[in-house]
Amino acid sequence: MQQAQAPRQPQPQPSPQPPTGTARGHFPSRPAARLAGLTDRAGHLADRLAPRASAERVLDLTLGTALLIATAPAVALGALALAVRRGPGNVWERTPRTGLGGRVFTLRSLRTRRLRLDLLSRLPHVVRGDLSLVGPAPLAPGDPRAAWPGARQWRQELRPGLTGLAQVRARSGMPWDDPALLDQHYAEHHGVVLDLAILTEAVRNSLRTTTGRARSTKAHLSDTDHRLPGYSRVD
């Protein structure tokens, strides 16, 4: 006779493993799935913006460093002249400004507008990354213009600049050249090509201003100003 076999014992089932993967349905909770979706979208946005942002930063570093080296003697002479005339405490103006990502930094510039030395003295901020060569004007913390509809987001994403589209076009007096509209247009289309065009226009405006002042001075020193009373063209 065959011996009766003992009944088989049930084998223990393996414990379920936690879900893996990045699909939204694999996450154990909705907050985790929502966070994963936001992270993915942020990554895609960074991938699209990184090439353009890096190209603009390369332009700031290369051209900004070259301008800083070239204009350092003029800025130093201007600072020395201000120190002699006004005293050492009245050379630099320090004001808080809001930069990239809402970070507040102290903007330092010379207290003079001659030869645009006030702008040139801000070039160290460009090299450090506080400013860009081209961008919207740097605003003080709490400035209401930063809270205008649609402006809050792009002002967080753009560095303020030494000059910008609003600075080179706002003087035309045209209704569509309102500074707020120009800043908005730059935020939507900014890039290296537009930056170079704005820098070129800024240089042209500076040359026109300098040439106009020279012509005005020459007119005041003309022979007409030194003619004796009763002098006529016939004489």
PDB file of C-alpha atoms in Angstrom:
ATOM      1  CA  MET A   1       0.000   0.000   0.000  1.00  0.00           C
ATOM      2  CA  GLN A   2       1.193   3.487  -0.779  1.00  0.00           C
ATOM      3  CA  GLN A   3       1.693   5.902   2.072  1.00  0.00           C
ATOM      4  CA  ALA A   4      -0.628   8.902   2.102  1.00  0.00           C
ATOM      5  CA  GLN A   5       1.148  12.098   1.140  1.00  0.00           C
ATOM      6  CA  ALA A   6       1.036  15.007   3.518  1.00  0.00           C
ATOM      7  CA  PRO A   7      -0.999  17.958   2.254  1.00  0.00           C
ATOM      8  CA  ARG A   8       1.059  20.719   0.632  1.00  0.00           C
ATOM      9  CA  GLN A   9       1.577  23.855   2.640  1.00  0.00           C
ATOM     10  CA  PRO A  10       0.552  27.100   0.845  1.00  0.00           C
ATOM     11  CA  GLN A  11       3.587  28.987  -0.415  1.00  0.00           C
ATOM     12  CA  PRO A  12       3.945  32.550   0.940  1.00  0.00           C
ATOM     13  CA  GLN A  13       3.102  35.164  -1.646  1.00  0.00           C
ATOM     14  CA  PRO A  14       5.708  37.874  -2.298  1.00  0.00           C
ATOM     15  CA  SER A  15       4.829  41.250  -0.873  1.00  0.00           C
ATOM     16  CA  PRO A  16       3.765  43.779  -3.521  1.00  0.00           C
ATOM     17  CA  GLN A  17       6.558  46.080  -4.647  1.00  0.00           C
ATOM     18  CA  PRO A  18       6.028  49.835  -4.679  1.00  0.00           C
ATOM     19  CA  PRO A  19       5.083  51.151  -8.101  1.00  0.00           C
ATOM     20  CA  THR A  20       7.887  52.496 -10.229  1.00  0.00           C
ATOM     21  CA  GLY A  21       8.101  54.648 -13.325  1.00  0.00           C
ATOM     22  CA  THR A  22       7.221  58.204 -14.154  1.00  0.00           C
ATOM     23  CA  ALA A  23       3.747  57.747 -15.606  1.00  0.00           C
ATOM     24  CA  ARG A  24       1.130  59.782 -13.830  1.00  0.00           C
ATOM     25  CA  GLY A  25      -0.956  56.635 -13.020  1.00  0.00           C
ATOM     26  CA  HIS A  26       1.981  54.897 -11.342  1.00  0.00           C
ATOM     27  CA  PHE A  27       2.261  57.413  -8.531  1.00  0.00           C
ATOM     28  CA  PRO A  28       0.584  56.433  -5.245  1.00  0.00           C
ATOM     29  CA  SER A  29      -1.043  59.830  -4.756  1.00  0.00           C
ATOM     30  CA  ARG A  30      -2.360  62.726  -6.787  1.00  0.00           C
ATOM     31  CA  PRO A  31       0.011  65.326  -5.263  1.00  0.00           C
ATOM     32  CA  ALA A  32       2.992  63.215  -6.308  1.00  0.00           C
ATOM     33  CA  ALA A  33       1.608  62.823  -9.828  1.00  0.00           C
ATOM     34  CA  ARG A  34       0.918  66.559 -10.063  1.00  0.00           C
ATOM     35  CA  LEU A  35       4.429  67.347  -8.860  1.00  0.00           C
ATOM     36  CA  ALA A  36       5.886  64.992 -11.449  1.00  0.00           C
ATOM     37  CA  GLY A  37       3.882  66.689 -14.188  1.00  0.00           C
ATOM     38  CA  LEU A  38       5.067  70.123 -13.116  1.00  0.00           C
ATOM     39  CA  THR A  39       8.652  68.907 -12.994  1.00  0.00           C
ATOM     40  CA  ASP A  40       8.390  67.501 -16.516  1.00  0.00           C
ATOM     41  CA  ARG A  41       6.942  70.747 -17.864  1.00  0.00           C
ATOM     42  CA  ALA A  42       9.623  72.770 -16.097  1.00  0.00           C
ATOM     43  CA  GLY A  43      12.286  70.559 -17.622  1.00  0.00           C
ATOM     44  CA  HIS A  44      10.881  70.989 -21.128  1.00  0.00           C
ATOM     45  CA  LEU A  45      10.684  74.768 -20.622  1.00  0.00           C
ATOM     46  CA  ALA A  46      14.281  74.875 -19.392  1.00  0.00           C
ATOM     47  CA  ASP A  47      15.416  72.867 -22.414  1.00  0.00           C
ATOM     48  CA  ARG A  48      13.776  75.365 -24.755  1.00  0.00           C
ATOM     49  CA  LEU A  49      15.072  78.457 -22.961  1.00  0.00           C
ATOM     50  CA  ALA A  50      18.582  77.269 -22.099  1.00  0.00           C
ATOM     51  CA  PRO A  51      20.173  77.691 -25.556  1.00  0.00           C
ATOM     52  CA  ARG A  52      18.843  81.224 -25.984  1.00  0.00           C
ATOM     53  CA  ALA A  53      19.649  82.245 -22.401  1.00  0.00           C
ATOM     54  CA  SER A  54      23.164  80.818 -22.599  1.00  0.00           C
ATOM     55  CA  ALA A  55      23.832  82.615 -25.899  1.00  0.00           C
ATOM     56  CA  GLU A  56      22.765  85.923 -24.394  1.00  0.00           C
ATOM     57  CA  ARG A  57      24.911  85.265 -21.346  1.00  0.00           C
ATOM     58  CA  VAL A  58      27.926  84.527 -23.557  1.00  0.00           C
ATOM     59  CA  LEU A  59      27.336  87.864 -25.299  1.00  0.00           C
ATOM     60  CA  ASP A  60      27.176  89.625 -21.932  1.00  0.00           C
ATOM     61  CA  LEU A  61      30.405  88.009 -20.734  1.00  0.00           C
ATOM     62  CA  THR A  62      32.447  88.537 -23.894  1.00  0.00           C
ATOM     63  CA  LEU A  63      31.296  91.984 -24.945  1.00  0.00           C
ATOM     64  CA  GLY A  64      30.744  93.156 -21.373  1.00  0.00           C
ATOM     65  CA  THR A  65      34.263  92.174 -20.324  1.00  0.00           C
ATOM     66  CA  ALA A  66      35.764  93.860 -23.398  1.00  0.00           C
ATOM     67  CA  LEU A  67      33.843  97.072 -22.716  1.00  0.00           C
ATOM     68  CA  LEU A  68      34.772  96.959 -19.038  1.00  0.00           C
ATOM     69  CA  ILE A  69      38.478  96.757 -19.859  1.00  0.00           C
ATOM     70  CA  ALA A  70      38.258  99.434 -22.563  1.00  0.00           C
ATOM     71  CA  THR A  71      36.300 101.951 -20.479  1.00  0.00           C
ATOM     72  CA  ALA A  72      37.936 101.344 -17.089  1.00  0.00           C
ATOM     73  CA  PRO A  73      40.412 104.263 -17.478  1.00  0.00           C
ATOM     74  CA  ALA A  74      37.616 106.714 -18.356  1.00  0.00           C
ATOM     75  CA  VAL A  75      35.484 105.534 -15.431  1.00  0.00           C
ATOM     76  CA  ALA A  76      38.468 105.805 -13.077  1.00  0.00           C
ATOM     77  CA  LEU A  77      39.211 109.359 -14.232  1.00  0.00           C
ATOM     78  CA  GLY A  78      35.558 110.281 -13.823  1.00  0.00           C
ATOM     79  CA  ALA A  79      35.504 108.889 -10.290  1.00  0.00           C
ATOM     80  CA  LEU A  80      38.689 110.788  -9.446  1.00  0.00           C
ATOM     81  CA  ALA A  81      37.251 114.053 -10.816  1.00  0.00           C
ATOM     82  CA  LEU A  82      34.078 113.595  -8.773  1.00  0.00           C
ATOM     83  CA  ALA A  83      36.095 112.840  -5.644  1.00  0.00           C
ATOM     84  CA  VAL A  84      38.083 116.060  -6.082  1.00  0.00           C
ATOM     85  CA  ARG A  85      35.027 118.233  -6.757  1.00  0.00           C
ATOM     86  CA  ARG A  86      32.435 116.705  -4.416  1.00  0.00           C
ATOM     87  CA  GLY A  87      34.384 114.637  -1.939  1.00  0.00           C
ATOM     88  CA  PRO A  88      34.969 110.879  -1.723  1.00  0.00           C
ATOM     89  CA  GLY A  89      31.493 110.250  -0.308  1.00  0.00           C
ATOM     90  CA  ASN A  90      29.692 111.682  -3.330  1.00  0.00           C
ATOM     91  CA  VAL A  91      31.272 109.601  -6.085  1.00  0.00           C
ATOM     92  CA  TRP A  92      29.051 106.512  -6.212  1.00  0.00           C
ATOM     93  CA  GLU A  93      25.285 106.187  -6.076  1.00  0.00           C
ATOM     94  CA  ARG A  94      23.972 102.963  -4.553  1.00  0.00           C
ATOM     95  CA  THR A  95      20.332 101.995  -5.077  1.00  0.00           C
ATOM     96  CA  PRO A  96      18.491  98.690  -4.567  1.00  0.00           C
ATOM     97  CA  ARG A  97      17.183  97.069  -7.730  1.00  0.00           C
ATOM     98  CA  THR A  98      15.302  93.875  -8.535  1.00  0.00           C
ATOM     99  CA  GLY A  99      17.101  91.411 -10.796  1.00  0.00           C
ATOM    100  CA  LEU A 100      16.651  87.939 -12.222  1.00  0.00           C
ATOM    101  CA  GLY A 101      14.262  85.770 -10.232  1.00  0.00           C
ATOM    102  CA  GLY A 102      13.222  88.703  -8.051  1.00  0.00           C
ATOM    103  CA  ARG A 103      16.619  88.854  -6.340  1.00  0.00           C
ATOM    104  CA  VAL A 104      17.430  92.298  -4.939  1.00  0.00           C
ATOM    105  CA  PHE A 105      20.927  93.665  -5.503  1.00  0.00           C
ATOM    106  CA  THR A 106      22.639  97.009  -4.939  1.00  0.00           C
ATOM    107  CA  LEU A 107      23.200  98.907  -8.182  1.00  0.00           C
ATOM    108  CA  ARG A 108      26.335 101.065  -8.081  1.00  0.00           C
ATOM    109  CA  SER A 109      26.920 103.823 -10.624  1.00  0.00           C
ATOM    110  CA  LEU A 110      28.844 107.083 -10.904  1.00  0.00           C
ATOM    111  CA  ARG A 111      26.970 110.257 -10.011  1.00  0.00           C
ATOM    112  CA  THR A 112      27.457 111.793 -13.456  1.00  0.00           C
ATOM    113  CA  ARG A 113      25.821 111.635 -16.935  1.00  0.00           C
ATOM    114  CA  ARG A 114      28.767 112.950 -18.913  1.00  0.00           C
ATOM    115  CA  LEU A 115      29.932 110.638 -21.679  1.00  0.00           C
ATOM    116  CA  ARG A 116      27.425 108.121 -20.275  1.00  0.00           C
ATOM    117  CA  LEU A 117      29.909 107.251 -17.548  1.00  0.00           C
ATOM    118  CA  ASP A 118      27.018 106.356 -15.252  1.00  0.00           C
ATOM    119  CA  LEU A 119      26.076 103.491 -17.580  1.00  0.00           C
ATOM    120  CA  LEU A 120      29.651 102.424 -18.236  1.00  0.00           C
ATOM    121  CA  SER A 121      30.329 102.256 -14.507  1.00  0.00           C
ATOM    122  CA  ARG A 122      27.644  99.545 -14.262  1.00  0.00           C
ATOM    123  CA  LEU A 123      29.545  97.114 -16.488  1.00  0.00           C
ATOM    124  CA  PRO A 124      30.861  95.133 -13.475  1.00  0.00           C
ATOM    125  CA  HIS A 125      27.231  94.220 -12.774  1.00  0.00           C
ATOM    126  CA  VAL A 126      26.995  92.768 -16.297  1.00  0.00           C
ATOM    127  CA  VAL A 127      30.052  90.585 -15.790  1.00  0.00           C
ATOM    128  CA  ARG A 128      28.766  89.407 -12.390  1.00  0.00           C
ATOM    129  CA  GLY A 129      25.345  88.576 -13.816  1.00  0.00           C
ATOM    130  CA  ASP A 130      23.247  91.182 -11.998  1.00  0.00           C
ATOM    131  CA  LEU A 131      22.539  92.992 -15.261  1.00  0.00           C
ATOM    132  CA  SER A 132      22.537  92.217 -18.950  1.00  0.00           C
ATOM    133  CA  LEU A 133      23.799  94.476 -21.700  1.00  0.00           C
ATOM    134  CA  VAL A 134      20.251  94.656 -23.084  1.00  0.00           C
ATOM    135  CA  GLY A 135      17.066  94.258 -21.103  1.00  0.00           C
ATOM    136  CA  PRO A 136      14.254  96.115 -19.385  1.00  0.00           C
ATOM    137  CA  ALA A 137      15.180  98.955 -17.074  1.00  0.00           C
ATOM    138  CA  PRO A 138      16.086  97.801 -13.544  1.00  0.00           C
ATOM    139  CA  LEU A 139      13.226  98.603 -11.165  1.00  0.00           C
ATOM    140  CA  ALA A 140      13.352  99.332  -7.472  1.00  0.00           C
ATOM    141  CA  PRO A 141      11.803  96.725  -5.152  1.00  0.00           C
ATOM    142  CA  GLY A 142       8.070  97.281  -4.898  1.00  0.00           C
ATOM    143  CA  ASP A 143       7.835  99.321  -8.106  1.00  0.00           C
ATOM    144  CA  PRO A 144       4.195  99.067  -9.294  1.00  0.00           C
ATOM    145  CA  ARG A 145       5.298  98.492 -12.891  1.00  0.00           C
ATOM    146  CA  ALA A 146       6.541  95.040 -11.906  1.00  0.00           C
ATOM    147  CA  ALA A 147       2.999  94.077 -10.845  1.00  0.00           C
ATOM    148  CA  TRP A 148       1.253  95.059 -14.079  1.00  0.00           C
ATOM    149  CA  PRO A 149      -0.744  92.275 -15.762  1.00  0.00           C
ATOM    150  CA  GLY A 150       1.610  89.986 -17.646  1.00  0.00           C
ATOM    151  CA  ALA A 151       4.775  91.792 -16.516  1.00  0.00           C
ATOM    152  CA  ARG A 152       5.307  89.889 -13.280  1.00  0.00           C
ATOM    153  CA  GLN A 153       6.328  86.642 -14.991  1.00  0.00           C
ATOM    154  CA  TRP A 154       8.737  87.926 -17.627  1.00  0.00           C
ATOM    155  CA  ARG A 155      10.375  90.345 -15.214  1.00  0.00           C
ATOM    156  CA  GLN A 156      11.193  87.303 -13.093  1.00  0.00           C
ATOM    157  CA  GLU A 157      12.723  85.550 -16.107  1.00  0.00           C
ATOM    158  CA  LEU A 158      14.790  88.412 -17.602  1.00  0.00           C
ATOM    159  CA  ARG A 159      17.807  90.250 -16.307  1.00  0.00           C
ATOM    160  CA  PRO A 160      17.463  94.035 -16.375  1.00  0.00           C
ATOM    161  CA  GLY A 161      19.847  95.740 -18.764  1.00  0.00           C
ATOM    162  CA  LEU A 162      22.146  98.704 -19.219  1.00  0.00           C
ATOM    163  CA  THR A 163      20.034  99.705 -22.196  1.00  0.00           C
ATOM    164  CA  GLY A 164      16.982  98.288 -23.872  1.00  0.00           C
ATOM    165  CA  LEU A 165      14.363  98.627 -26.548  1.00  0.00           C
ATOM    166  CA  ALA A 166      12.420 101.130 -24.447  1.00  0.00           C
ATOM    167  CA  GLN A 167      15.514 103.287 -23.934  1.00  0.00           C
ATOM    168  CA  VAL A 168      16.399 103.538 -27.635  1.00  0.00           C
ATOM    169  CA  ARG A 169      12.830 103.935 -28.955  1.00  0.00           C
ATOM    170  CA  ALA A 170      10.876 105.769 -26.262  1.00  0.00           C
ATOM    171  CA  ARG A 171      12.276 109.139 -27.347  1.00  0.00           C
ATOM    172  CA  SER A 172      10.474 109.009 -30.692  1.00  0.00           C
ATOM    173  CA  GLY A 173       7.228 110.246 -29.127  1.00  0.00           C
ATOM    174  CA  MET A 174       5.091 107.753 -31.045  1.00  0.00           C
ATOM    175  CA  PRO A 175       2.100 106.322 -29.129  1.00  0.00           C
ATOM    176  CA  TRP A 176       3.145 102.743 -29.877  1.00  0.00           C
ATOM    177  CA  ASP A 177       6.601 103.438 -28.407  1.00  0.00           C
ATOM    178  CA  ASP A 178       5.319 103.443 -24.848  1.00  0.00           C
ATOM    179  CA  PRO A 179       8.058 102.018 -22.569  1.00  0.00           C
ATOM    180  CA  ALA A 180       5.752  99.374 -21.091  1.00  0.00           C
ATOM    181  CA  LEU A 181       4.764  98.105 -24.551  1.00  0.00           C
ATOM    182  CA  LEU A 182       8.371  98.103 -25.718  1.00  0.00           C
ATOM    183  CA  ASP A 183       9.502  96.128 -22.666  1.00  0.00           C
ATOM    184  CA  GLN A 184       6.701  93.638 -23.282  1.00  0.00           C
ATOM    185  CA  HIS A 185       7.722  93.308 -26.939  1.00  0.00           C
ATOM    186  CA  TYR A 186      11.333  92.694 -25.965  1.00  0.00           C
ATOM    187  CA  ALA A 187      10.315  90.062 -23.426  1.00  0.00           C
ATOM    188  CA  GLU A 188       8.420  88.167 -26.133  1.00  0.00           C
ATOM    189  CA  HIS A 189      11.127  88.377 -28.835  1.00  0.00           C
ATOM    190  CA  HIS A 190      14.441  88.814 -27.030  1.00  0.00           C
ATOM    191  CA  GLY A 191      17.496  87.119 -28.446  1.00  0.00           C
ATOM    192  CA  VAL A 192      21.084  87.749 -29.523  1.00  0.00           C
ATOM    193  CA  VAL A 193      20.103  89.277 -32.880  1.00  0.00           C
ATOM    194  CA  LEU A 194      17.697  91.745 -31.283  1.00  0.00           C
ATOM    195  CA  ASP A 195      20.248  92.543 -28.569  1.00  0.00           C
ATOM    196  CA  LEU A 196      22.893  93.410 -31.161  1.00  0.00           C
ATOM    197  CA  ALA A 197      20.433  95.620 -33.040  1.00  0.00           C
ATOM    198  CA  ILE A 198      19.522  97.478 -29.838  1.00  0.00           C
ATOM    199  CA  LEU A 199      23.189  97.940 -28.895  1.00  0.00           C
ATOM    200  CA  THR A 200      23.905  99.336 -32.364  1.00  0.00           C
ATOM    201  CA  GLU A 201      21.034 101.795 -32.057  1.00  0.00           C
ATOM    202  CA  ALA A 202      22.190 102.826 -28.577  1.00  0.00           C
ATOM    203  CA  VAL A 203      25.673 103.618 -29.931  1.00  0.00           C
ATOM    204  CA  ARG A 204      24.149 105.622 -32.775  1.00  0.00           C
ATOM    205  CA  ASN A 205      22.030 107.640 -30.368  1.00  0.00           C
ATOM    206  CA  SER A 206      25.078 108.394 -28.215  1.00  0.00           C
ATOM    207  CA  LEU A 207      27.060 109.532 -31.256  1.00  0.00           C
ATOM    208  CA  ARG A 208      24.181 111.729 -32.419  1.00  0.00           C
ATOM    209  CA  THR A 209      23.952 113.335 -28.999  1.00  0.00           C
ATOM    210  CA  THR A 210      27.696 113.952 -28.862  1.00  0.00           C
ATOM    211  CA  THR A 211      27.746 115.351 -32.409  1.00  0.00           C
ATOM    212  CA  GLY A 212      24.801 117.620 -31.663  1.00  0.00           C
ATOM    213  CA  ARG A 213      26.530 119.036 -28.606  1.00  0.00           C
ATOM    214  CA  ALA A 214      29.704 119.638 -30.609  1.00  0.00           C
ATOM    215  CA  ARG A 215      27.772 121.496 -33.314  1.00  0.00           C
ATOM    216  CA  SER A 216      25.994 123.602 -30.702  1.00  0.00           C
ATOM    217  CA  THR A 217      29.299 124.565 -29.111  1.00  0.00           C
ATOM    218  CA  LYS A 218      30.795 125.392 -32.513  1.00  0.00           C
ATOM    219  CA  ALA A 219      27.825 127.626 -33.337  1.00  0.00           C
ATOM    220  CA  HIS A 220      28.271 129.592 -30.128  1.00  0.00           C
ATOM    221  CA  LEU A 221      31.957 130.155 -30.960  1.00  0.00           C
ATOM    222  CA  SER A 222      31.375 131.283 -34.555  1.00  0.00           C
ATOM    223  CA  ASP A 223      32.468 134.608 -35.993  1.00  0.00           C
ATOM    224  CA  THR A 224      28.912 135.920 -35.795  1.00  0.00           C
ATOM    225  CA  ASP A 225      29.097 135.989 -32.021  1.00  0.00           C
ATOM    226  CA  HIS A 226      32.178 138.191 -32.103  1.00  0.00           C
ATOM    227  CA  ARG A 227      31.156 140.851 -34.605  1.00  0.00           C
ATOM    228  CA  LEU A 228      31.276 144.437 -33.438  1.00  0.00           C
ATOM    229  CA  PRO A 229      28.046 146.447 -33.117  1.00  0.00           C
ATOM    230  CA  GLY A 230      26.942 147.827 -36.488  1.00  0.00           C
ATOM    231  CA  TYR A 231      28.769 145.131 -38.451  1.00  0.00           C
ATOM    232  CA  SER A 232      27.018 144.196 -41.702  1.00  0.00           C
ATOM    233  CA  ARG A 233      27.535 141.509 -44.314  1.00  0.00           C
ATOM    234  CA  VAL A 234      28.429 144.163 -46.871  1.00  0.00           C
ATOM    235  CA  ASP A 235      31.379 145.326 -44.781  1.00  0.00           C
TER     236      ASP A 235
END
